[in-house]
Short mmCIF file of C-alpha atoms and ligand atoms in Angstrom, two decimals:
data_model
loop_
_atom_site.label_atom_id
_atom_site.label_comp_id
_atom_site.label_asym_id
_atom_site.label_seq_id
_atom_site.Cartn_x
_atom_site.Cartn_y
_atom_site.Cartn_z
CA GLY A 1264 -168.04 -239.33 -8.87
CA VAL A 1265 -165.46 -238.58 -6.08
CA PRO A 1266 -162.50 -236.32 -7.67
CA ALA A 1267 -159.56 -238.58 -8.88
CA SER A 1268 -157.39 -237.57 -6.23
CA LEU A 1269 -153.37 -237.55 -6.36
CA SER A 1270 -153.59 -240.15 -3.50
CA ARG A 1271 -155.27 -242.40 -5.99
CA PHE A 1272 -152.82 -241.96 -8.95
CA ARG A 1273 -149.63 -242.69 -6.55
CA GLY A 1274 -151.73 -245.84 -5.04
CA ALA A 1275 -152.22 -247.25 -8.55
CA LEU A 1276 -149.16 -246.75 -10.02
CA VAL A 1277 -147.09 -247.78 -6.73
CA ALA A 1278 -149.06 -250.89 -6.28
CA ALA A 1279 -148.28 -252.38 -9.42
CA VAL A 1280 -145.21 -251.96 -9.12
CA LEU A 1281 -145.23 -253.71 -5.77
CA GLY A 1282 -147.47 -256.46 -7.33
CA ASP A 1283 -144.84 -257.51 -9.39
CA CYS A 1284 -141.89 -257.33 -7.41
CA ILE A 1285 -143.64 -258.76 -4.68
CA GLY A 1286 -145.70 -261.43 -6.95
CA GLY A 1287 -142.83 -262.22 -8.74
CA GLU A 1288 -141.36 -264.89 -6.28
CA PHE A 1289 -144.31 -267.27 -6.79
CA GLU A 1290 -144.83 -266.48 -10.83
CA GLY A 1291 -145.51 -270.03 -12.24
CA ALA A 1292 -146.00 -271.67 -8.96
CA GLU A 1293 -148.99 -274.47 -9.50
CA GLU A 1294 -150.11 -273.94 -5.80
CA VAL A 1295 -149.49 -271.21 -3.11
CA PRO A 1296 -150.24 -272.26 0.33
CA MET A 1297 -151.67 -269.09 2.56
CA GLU A 1298 -149.11 -269.82 4.84
CA SER A 1299 -146.05 -269.02 2.15
CA VAL A 1300 -147.49 -265.80 1.31
CA MET A 1301 -147.75 -264.27 4.52
CA GLN A 1302 -144.26 -265.66 5.25
CA HIS A 1303 -143.15 -263.79 2.19
CA LEU A 1304 -145.12 -260.48 2.88
CA ASN A 1305 -144.14 -260.79 6.79
CA GLY A 1306 -140.53 -260.83 5.42
CA LEU A 1307 -141.02 -257.55 3.86
CA ASP A 1308 -141.46 -256.22 7.16
CA ASP A 1309 -137.91 -256.61 8.15
CA GLU A 1310 -135.68 -253.43 8.64
CA THR A 1311 -132.51 -255.02 7.07
CA LYS A 1312 -134.37 -255.88 3.72
CA GLY A 1313 -135.16 -252.75 2.94
CA ASN A 1314 -133.92 -250.39 -0.29
CA GLY A 1315 -135.43 -252.36 -3.08
CA ILE A 1316 -134.33 -255.57 -2.62
CA LEU A 1317 -137.29 -257.09 -5.19
CA GLU A 1318 -136.54 -256.46 -8.65
CA TYR A 1319 -139.23 -255.17 -10.99
CA SER A 1320 -139.60 -257.95 -14.16
CA ASP A 1321 -141.04 -256.94 -17.82
CA ASP A 1322 -144.46 -255.52 -16.47
CA THR A 1323 -142.84 -252.93 -14.79
CA ALA A 1324 -140.40 -252.27 -16.98
CA MET A 1325 -142.75 -251.71 -19.80
CA THR A 1326 -144.97 -249.69 -17.62
CA ARG A 1327 -142.03 -247.45 -16.93
CA CYS A 1328 -141.71 -247.23 -20.72
CA VAL A 1329 -145.52 -246.42 -21.06
CA VAL A 1330 -145.13 -243.64 -18.15
CA GLN A 1331 -141.88 -241.74 -19.38
CA SER A 1332 -143.61 -241.59 -23.14
CA LEU A 1333 -146.76 -240.59 -22.37
CA LEU A 1334 -144.74 -237.75 -19.88
CA SER A 1335 -142.46 -236.53 -22.67
CA ARG A 1336 -145.08 -236.73 -25.56
CA ALA A 1337 -148.00 -235.38 -23.43
CA GLY A 1338 -149.68 -238.16 -24.94
CA PHE A 1339 -149.81 -241.19 -27.12
CA ASP A 1340 -147.10 -241.50 -29.19
CA GLU A 1341 -146.80 -244.92 -30.99
CA HIS A 1342 -142.99 -244.14 -32.18
CA ASP A 1343 -141.80 -243.26 -29.13
CA LEU A 1344 -143.24 -245.52 -27.13
CA ALA A 1345 -142.24 -248.41 -29.65
CA HIS A 1346 -138.63 -246.74 -29.66
CA ARG A 1347 -138.72 -246.95 -25.35
CA PHE A 1348 -139.64 -250.14 -25.46
CA ALA A 1349 -136.73 -251.78 -27.96
CA LYS A 1350 -134.31 -249.86 -26.16
CA GLU A 1351 -135.33 -250.99 -22.53
CA TYR A 1352 -135.68 -254.71 -23.78
CA SER A 1353 -131.87 -254.16 -25.18
CA ALA A 1354 -130.80 -252.60 -22.06
CA SER A 1355 -132.03 -255.05 -19.29
CA PRO A 1356 -133.10 -257.86 -21.51
CA GLY A 1357 -133.32 -259.90 -18.23
CA ARG A 1358 -136.37 -259.01 -17.13
CA GLY A 1359 -138.87 -262.08 -17.56
CA TYR A 1360 -140.01 -260.93 -20.96
CA GLY A 1361 -142.60 -263.12 -22.49
CA SER A 1362 -140.71 -265.80 -25.08
CA GLY A 1363 -142.88 -264.57 -28.18
CA VAL A 1364 -142.89 -261.10 -27.45
CA VAL A 1365 -138.94 -260.91 -27.52
CA GLN A 1366 -138.90 -261.45 -31.31
CA VAL A 1367 -141.38 -257.77 -31.70
CA LEU A 1368 -138.91 -256.13 -29.12
CA LYS A 1369 -135.94 -256.80 -31.23
CA LYS A 1370 -137.68 -256.26 -34.94
CA LEU A 1371 -138.69 -252.88 -33.10
CA SER A 1372 -134.94 -251.74 -32.46
CA SER A 1373 -134.50 -251.52 -35.98
CA PRO A 1374 -134.01 -248.19 -37.04
CA GLN A 1375 -135.71 -248.98 -40.96
CA ILE A 1376 -138.82 -249.80 -38.85
CA ASN A 1377 -141.57 -247.67 -40.67
CA ASP A 1378 -144.96 -249.44 -39.44
CA VAL A 1379 -144.28 -250.18 -35.40
CA TYR A 1380 -147.34 -252.31 -35.47
CA GLN A 1381 -146.21 -254.87 -38.08
CA PRO A 1382 -143.85 -256.95 -35.93
CA ALA A 1383 -146.47 -257.70 -33.24
CA ARG A 1384 -148.77 -258.56 -36.52
CA ASP A 1385 -146.21 -260.81 -37.66
CA GLN A 1386 -146.38 -263.18 -34.29
CA PHE A 1387 -147.73 -266.56 -33.70
CA ASN A 1388 -148.39 -267.49 -37.78
CA GLY A 1389 -149.85 -263.92 -38.11
CA ARG A 1390 -152.68 -264.26 -35.38
CA GLY A 1391 -150.80 -262.14 -32.92
CA SER A 1392 -150.38 -262.64 -29.20
CA PHE A 1393 -153.32 -263.32 -26.71
CA GLY A 1394 -150.76 -262.60 -24.16
CA ASN A 1395 -151.02 -260.23 -20.87
CA GLY A 1396 -148.16 -258.49 -21.69
CA GLY A 1397 -150.27 -255.31 -23.24
CA ALA A 1398 -152.38 -255.56 -20.25
CA MET A 1399 -150.01 -255.50 -17.26
CA ARG A 1400 -148.72 -252.50 -18.76
CA ALA A 1401 -152.17 -250.23 -19.28
CA ALA A 1402 -152.86 -248.66 -16.01
CA PRO A 1403 -150.91 -245.31 -16.92
CA PHE A 1404 -153.17 -244.65 -19.73
CA ALA A 1405 -155.77 -244.50 -17.43
CA LEU A 1406 -153.68 -242.21 -15.28
CA ALA A 1407 -152.98 -239.87 -18.13
CA PHE A 1408 -156.41 -239.10 -19.51
CA PRO A 1409 -159.61 -238.23 -17.83
CA ASP A 1410 -162.07 -239.12 -20.87
CA LEU A 1411 -163.25 -242.85 -20.93
CA ALA A 1412 -163.62 -243.06 -24.88
CA HIS A 1413 -160.06 -241.40 -25.16
CA VAL A 1414 -158.38 -244.06 -22.38
CA LYS A 1415 -159.80 -247.08 -24.63
CA LYS A 1416 -158.47 -245.96 -27.72
CA VAL A 1417 -154.89 -245.53 -26.28
CA ALA A 1418 -155.10 -248.37 -24.33
CA ARG A 1419 -155.66 -250.52 -27.15
CA LEU A 1420 -153.19 -249.03 -29.51
CA GLY A 1421 -150.47 -249.30 -26.81
CA ALA A 1422 -151.15 -252.97 -26.50
CA MET A 1423 -150.86 -253.57 -30.16
CA LEU A 1424 -147.33 -252.32 -30.38
CA THR A 1425 -146.83 -255.67 -29.31
CA HIS A 1426 -150.01 -257.98 -29.11
CA SER A 1427 -152.03 -257.64 -32.15
CA CYS A 1428 -154.92 -260.47 -31.53
CA SER A 1429 -158.35 -259.36 -29.71
CA LEU A 1430 -157.72 -260.79 -26.75
CA GLY A 1431 -154.66 -259.81 -26.13
CA TYR A 1432 -155.41 -256.03 -26.88
CA ASN A 1433 -158.85 -256.11 -25.68
CA GLY A 1434 -157.82 -256.94 -22.02
CA ALA A 1435 -155.37 -254.43 -22.14
CA VAL A 1436 -158.87 -251.96 -22.86
CA LEU A 1437 -160.48 -253.64 -19.55
CA GLN A 1438 -157.60 -253.20 -17.19
CA ALA A 1439 -157.55 -249.79 -18.29
CA LEU A 1440 -161.11 -249.58 -17.69
CA ALA A 1441 -161.02 -250.71 -14.41
CA VAL A 1442 -158.75 -248.44 -13.62
CA HIS A 1443 -160.36 -245.50 -14.80
CA LEU A 1444 -163.61 -246.57 -12.96
CA SER A 1445 -161.46 -247.34 -9.82
CA LEU A 1446 -159.81 -243.87 -9.87
CA GLN A 1447 -163.21 -241.99 -9.88
CA GLY A 1448 -164.47 -244.33 -6.98
CA ALA A 1449 -166.59 -246.56 -8.61
CA LEU A 1450 -165.54 -249.43 -6.49
CA ALA A 1451 -167.72 -248.00 -3.83
CA LEU A 1452 -170.67 -249.74 -5.62
CA PRO A 1453 -169.10 -253.06 -6.43
CA HIS A 1454 -171.98 -254.49 -8.73
CA GLN A 1455 -172.23 -251.51 -10.59
CA PHE A 1456 -168.81 -251.29 -11.35
CA ILE A 1457 -168.81 -254.65 -12.98
CA SER A 1458 -171.89 -253.72 -14.58
CA ARG A 1459 -170.08 -250.67 -16.19
CA LEU A 1460 -167.38 -252.75 -17.28
CA ILE A 1461 -169.76 -255.63 -18.75
CA THR A 1462 -171.54 -252.37 -20.51
CA GLU A 1463 -168.16 -251.22 -22.08
CA MET A 1464 -166.58 -254.33 -22.95
CA GLU A 1465 -169.95 -255.43 -25.19
CA GLU A 1466 -169.40 -252.67 -26.97
CA VAL A 1467 -165.86 -253.45 -27.31
CA GLU A 1468 -166.33 -257.29 -28.07
CA SER A 1469 -168.79 -256.65 -30.81
CA GLU A 1470 -166.14 -255.33 -33.23
CA GLU A 1471 -165.58 -257.37 -35.99
CA ALA A 1472 -161.90 -258.59 -35.24
CA ALA A 1473 -162.67 -259.43 -31.93
CA LEU A 1474 -165.92 -261.35 -33.10
CA ARG A 1475 -163.51 -263.22 -35.50
CA ASP A 1476 -160.63 -264.11 -33.18
CA ALA A 1477 -163.00 -265.36 -30.79
CA ARG A 1478 -164.38 -268.13 -33.14
CA ILE A 1479 -160.82 -268.77 -33.89
CA LEU A 1480 -160.02 -269.46 -30.91
CA LYS A 1481 -163.21 -271.45 -30.00
CA GLU A 1482 -163.93 -269.11 -26.92
CA ALA A 1483 -167.42 -267.56 -26.11
CA GLU A 1484 -168.72 -264.94 -28.77
CA LYS A 1485 -168.01 -261.99 -26.47
CA PRO A 1486 -164.71 -263.92 -24.03
CA PHE A 1487 -164.38 -260.97 -21.84
CA CYS A 1488 -168.20 -260.00 -21.12
CA GLU A 1489 -168.53 -263.87 -20.30
CA ARG A 1490 -165.47 -263.66 -17.84
CA LEU A 1491 -167.09 -260.90 -16.76
CA HIS A 1492 -170.66 -262.12 -16.24
CA ARG A 1493 -168.78 -265.13 -14.16
CA ILE A 1494 -167.07 -262.83 -11.53
CA ARG A 1495 -170.58 -261.34 -10.95
CA ASP A 1496 -171.62 -264.67 -10.23
CA LEU A 1497 -168.95 -265.27 -7.95
CA MET A 1498 -169.08 -262.17 -6.32
CA ASP A 1499 -172.69 -263.30 -5.12
CA ARG A 1500 -171.39 -266.67 -3.52
CA SER A 1501 -171.17 -266.28 0.16
CA LYS A 1502 -167.69 -268.41 -0.37
CA VAL A 1503 -165.58 -269.07 -2.84
CA SER A 1504 -162.48 -271.43 -3.06
CA ILE A 1505 -159.33 -270.68 -4.81
CA GLU A 1506 -159.62 -273.31 -6.80
CA GLU A 1507 -163.12 -272.60 -7.78
CA VAL A 1508 -161.49 -269.13 -8.68
CA ILE A 1509 -158.72 -270.43 -10.91
CA SER A 1510 -160.90 -273.02 -12.74
CA GLU A 1511 -163.58 -270.54 -13.36
CA LEU A 1512 -161.45 -267.42 -14.07
CA GLY A 1513 -157.74 -268.85 -14.57
CA ASN A 1514 -154.52 -267.77 -13.18
CA GLY A 1515 -152.33 -268.09 -16.42
CA ILE A 1516 -150.23 -266.33 -19.13
CA ALA A 1517 -153.19 -265.18 -21.53
CA ALA A 1518 -154.74 -261.81 -20.96
CA LEU A 1519 -158.26 -263.67 -20.76
CA HIS A 1520 -157.34 -266.02 -17.95
CA SER A 1521 -155.91 -262.72 -16.03
CA VAL A 1522 -157.44 -259.70 -16.44
CA PRO A 1523 -160.54 -260.89 -15.39
CA THR A 1524 -158.68 -263.00 -12.28
CA ALA A 1525 -156.91 -259.94 -11.45
CA ILE A 1526 -160.69 -257.96 -11.30
CA PHE A 1527 -162.02 -260.61 -9.55
CA CYS A 1528 -158.69 -260.48 -6.64
CA VAL A 1529 -159.65 -256.68 -5.88
CA LEU A 1530 -163.55 -256.95 -5.74
CA HIS A 1531 -163.12 -260.26 -3.70
CA CYS A 1532 -160.83 -258.26 -1.05
CA LEU A 1533 -163.00 -255.05 -0.39
CA GLN A 1534 -164.31 -257.12 2.67
CA PRO A 1535 -162.41 -258.11 5.52
CA GLN A 1536 -161.15 -262.04 4.96
CA GLU A 1537 -160.86 -264.17 7.71
CA SER A 1538 -157.83 -266.01 5.89
CA PHE A 1539 -155.63 -261.92 6.25
CA PRO A 1540 -154.55 -260.31 9.62
CA GLU A 1541 -156.95 -257.92 11.00
CA SER A 1542 -154.32 -255.08 10.29
CA TYR A 1543 -154.20 -255.54 6.90
CA SER A 1544 -155.63 -252.75 4.92
CA GLY A 1545 -157.68 -253.83 1.31
CA LEU A 1546 -154.80 -253.10 -0.82
CA GLU A 1547 -152.73 -255.47 1.48
CA ARG A 1548 -155.39 -258.30 0.88
CA THR A 1549 -155.98 -257.93 -2.51
CA ILE A 1550 -152.07 -258.09 -3.13
CA ALA A 1551 -151.69 -261.11 -0.70
CA TYR A 1552 -154.80 -262.95 -2.33
CA SER A 1553 -153.42 -262.63 -5.82
CA LEU A 1554 -150.06 -264.42 -4.92
CA ALA A 1555 -152.47 -267.29 -2.82
CA LEU A 1556 -153.76 -268.24 -6.47
CA GLY A 1557 -150.41 -269.02 -7.67
CA GLY A 1558 -149.30 -268.88 -11.59
CA ASP A 1559 -148.78 -265.74 -13.09
CA THR A 1560 -148.61 -263.79 -10.08
CA ASP A 1561 -146.35 -261.04 -11.22
CA THR A 1562 -148.73 -259.86 -13.40
CA ILE A 1563 -152.23 -260.82 -11.82
CA ALA A 1564 -150.98 -258.86 -8.45
CA CYS A 1565 -149.31 -255.89 -10.65
CA MET A 1566 -152.74 -255.73 -12.62
CA ALA A 1567 -154.95 -256.03 -9.34
CA GLY A 1568 -152.39 -253.69 -7.37
CA ALA A 1569 -153.33 -251.00 -9.61
CA ILE A 1570 -157.00 -251.09 -9.72
CA ALA A 1571 -156.78 -251.43 -5.97
CA GLY A 1572 -153.97 -248.81 -5.45
CA ALA A 1573 -156.51 -246.28 -7.04
CA HIS A 1574 -159.34 -247.11 -4.77
CA TYR A 1575 -157.53 -247.03 -1.46
CA GLY A 1576 -154.97 -244.47 -2.08
CA ILE A 1577 -151.71 -244.32 -1.46
CA GLU A 1578 -152.26 -244.42 2.38
CA ALA A 1579 -153.16 -248.11 2.16
CA ILE A 1580 -149.50 -249.19 1.33
CA PRO A 1581 -147.23 -249.64 3.94
CA GLN A 1582 -144.21 -248.19 3.95
CA SER A 1583 -141.92 -251.22 4.89
CA TRP A 1584 -143.42 -252.76 1.23
CA ILE A 1585 -142.55 -249.87 -0.82
CA ARG A 1586 -138.72 -249.70 0.92
CA CYS A 1587 -138.37 -253.09 -0.69
CA CYS A 1588 -139.25 -252.97 -4.07
CA GLU A 1589 -136.99 -251.55 -7.07
CA GLY A 1590 -138.84 -248.93 -8.80
CA ALA A 1591 -141.63 -247.96 -6.00
CA ASP A 1592 -140.00 -244.56 -5.61
CA ASP A 1593 -139.97 -243.39 -8.95
CA ALA A 1594 -143.53 -244.57 -9.43
CA ASP A 1595 -144.56 -242.44 -6.50
CA VAL A 1596 -142.84 -239.36 -8.31
CA ASN A 1597 -144.00 -240.24 -11.88
CA ALA A 1598 -148.04 -240.79 -10.55
CA LYS A 1599 -147.45 -236.92 -9.42
CA TRP A 1600 -146.44 -236.01 -12.85
CA LEU A 1601 -149.59 -238.21 -14.56
CA HIS A 1602 -152.16 -236.60 -11.95
CA VAL A 1603 -150.69 -233.21 -13.95
CA LEU A 1604 -151.37 -234.40 -17.32
CA TYR A 1605 -154.42 -235.82 -16.38
CA HIS A 1606 -156.36 -232.79 -15.05
CA LYS A 1607 -154.43 -230.66 -18.04
CA SER A 1608 -155.89 -232.75 -20.60
CA PRO A 1609 -158.69 -231.50 -22.42
CA GLN A 1610 -159.71 -235.08 -23.70
CA GLY A 1611 -156.77 -235.32 -23.46
CA GLY A 1612 -153.82 -235.38 -25.13
O1 R7I I 372 -147.50 -261.34 -23.41
P1 R7I I 372 -146.60 -261.25 -23.06
O2 R7I I 372 -145.54 -260.00 -22.82
O3 R7I I 372 -145.80 -262.01 -21.90
C1 R7I I 372 -146.37 -261.30 -20.40
C2 R7I I 372 -145.95 -262.47 -19.66
C3 R7I I 372 -146.06 -261.71 -18.15
O4 R7I I 372 -146.36 -262.72 -17.17
C4 R7I I 372 -145.07 -261.18 -18.16
O5 R7I I 372 -144.72 -260.91 -16.23
C5 R7I I 372 -143.69 -262.51 -18.67
O6 R7I I 372 -143.94 -263.58 -17.65
O7 R7I I 372 -145.03 -262.85 -19.60
O8 R7I I 372 -145.57 -261.97 -23.91
P2 R7I I 372 -145.98 -263.16 -25.77
O9 R7I I 372 -144.64 -263.44 -25.81
O10 R7I I 372 -146.56 -262.43 -26.36
O11 R7I I 372 -147.16 -264.45 -24.85
C6 R7I I 372 -146.71 -264.86 -23.35
C7 R7I I 372 -147.36 -266.41 -24.09
O12 R7I I 372 -148.16 -266.71 -24.18
C8 R7I I 372 -146.53 -266.89 -25.15
O13 R7I I 372 -145.01 -266.98 -24.84
C9 R7I I 372 -147.06 -268.14 -25.66
O14 R7I I 372 -146.49 -268.94 -24.58
C10 R7I I 372 -148.13 -267.87 -25.07
N1 R7I I 372 -149.26 -266.95 -26.31
C11 R7I I 372 -149.56 -267.87 -27.41
N2 R7I I 372 -149.36 -269.63 -27.67
C12 R7I I 372 -150.08 -269.68 -28.65
N3 R7I I 372 -150.66 -269.29 -29.43
C13 R7I I 372 -149.55 -265.83 -26.73
N4 R7I I 372 -150.07 -265.67 -27.69
C14 R7I I 372 -150.30 -266.93 -27.95
C15 R7I I 372 -150.89 -267.29 -29.60
O15 R7I I 372 -151.52 -267.29 -30.54
MG1 MG I 373 -142.98 -260.24 -15.69
MG1 MG I 374 -146.16 -262.37 -14.93
#
């Protein structure tokens, strides 16, 4: 594919922050009229509103921990990452964390902890969380390492620090795979893109733990693969309503109901849409469309932003949006360091 250029790394990490900050406005809303989305986005162009007025939430707070840990350890280190998650939570507990994950973060802050994966295993009566909190922070793994097998491995482990249910951590694997492929230009051929994701997830979801969790939760045998097939069906249709996307793919807090949705947002917005201004870049369309779905808008826009940003690059992001969002400048700086790590990793890391 296309060499992974610096612009793509910057686009991915910055657009993830923008999705979180801008999407926070509609988090939990059941219906979001397109006029409300456009009003919100047009407001970001207002010069007087610059300098990070839109605060980031847990999505970005935890992504920053992943980035800092990968950079400072020059690779994946579960103890360092667990420590950073715990420290970040105790410094800023009000970032809108999921109600379950807070218990894990409190346990991880104990100095006596030996097995950093144990608190996550204790969640939800020992089944572990299937929330999207592992997936929302998965993009940096794809930006740190060029090797696909390694990206899958560390995305899974990074998620398992808080999400031990396979429907949680496999959502993170899928999100990291999508960013990995996008970074290499794979979205130039959208049908091949989705086929490659299906091939990879077929293998991921054939593991014993995944098959068992899917059975217990009464999902399809391979739940993420099933959703990816639904995406392919939706892509082949000439017109798809917001309601259909929500009923086919979901817009909720479970990884299964949000990671495939984010991927669909990116694919759907590759072409111009009549609901958006002609001047909009594909990245602006993707964020706008993610918000219009309602539900877990900060997280869906964050994940879609990372995938789309890796495709379009930093040039597709309006400066006025960057100025409005807390942490966007930091993400831009960090993306440059991840780009360095990626290109010097043997497998890498
Ligand atoms: O997944 P998590 O980190 O939450 C992330 C979300 C994002 O939208 C953020 O923007 C933020 O708003 O929160 O946090 P968890 O607490 O692990 O999971 C989120 C929620 O999913 C839980 O509070 C539960 O409501 C639900 N959930 C489950 N419910 C029943 N059984 C997750 N796993 C289970 C389960 O096994
Ligand atoms: Mg959030
Ligand atoms: Mg959210």
